[in-house]
Amino acid sequence: MPRAAVALALIAVAGVSLTACSLDSLIWGADGAHVISTTEQLIDAASAGDGAAFACDGAEVEWGESAAWSGLSAEEPEKFVAEHWPEQAEDDPSWSINLSLPFERVESATRFPGDVFYRDEAGELCVVDVAWATVIR
């Protein structure tokens, strides 16, 4: 019986610990979780036509139609790698994150924002570019 009590106590402690931090923080770290959270806010804003509020000063971002942002989800954040994204390197981004199109919108020739590029300015993320993708089936 003491083993069962110890096991239950460990499970309770783990449960409390896990609810104190998000799953994104556990997987991606605090910085990655911040990128995901910011991207979810961006998706909501851009879906309502307000994506430009997230743009860095002086950034020329192609926002497209607000409907193109509808239903997207934030996926995997990563530190920016210039070799993978040479066109965005001149914008000096700190992070990139890919976006996922919902299954019900996956149709040939659908154009959607596929990746977002952020610059970290004093702990706040702002958008320097959006790379658009087209579904090919």
XYZ file of C-alpha atoms in Angstrom, residues 79-82 85 88-96 116-120 126 128-129:
22
model
C 14.732 29.784 -34.896
C 15.139 31.390 -38.297
C 17.585 29.630 -40.629
C 18.728 31.893 -43.465
C 14.726 31.033 -46.388
C 13.496 36.441 -45.947
C 17.070 36.730 -44.608
C 17.323 40.420 -45.494
C 14.358 41.093 -43.156
C 16.439 39.794 -40.210
C 13.767 37.511 -38.702
C 14.360 35.735 -35.414
C 11.708 33.018 -35.798
C 9.663 31.220 -38.421
C 5.187 33.477 -40.897
C 8.475 35.191 -40.078
C 8.908 37.176 -36.880
C 11.525 39.558 -35.583
C 11.978 39.744 -31.836
C 6.370 41.400 -34.973
C 8.452 40.807 -41.148
C 7.071 38.507 -43.866
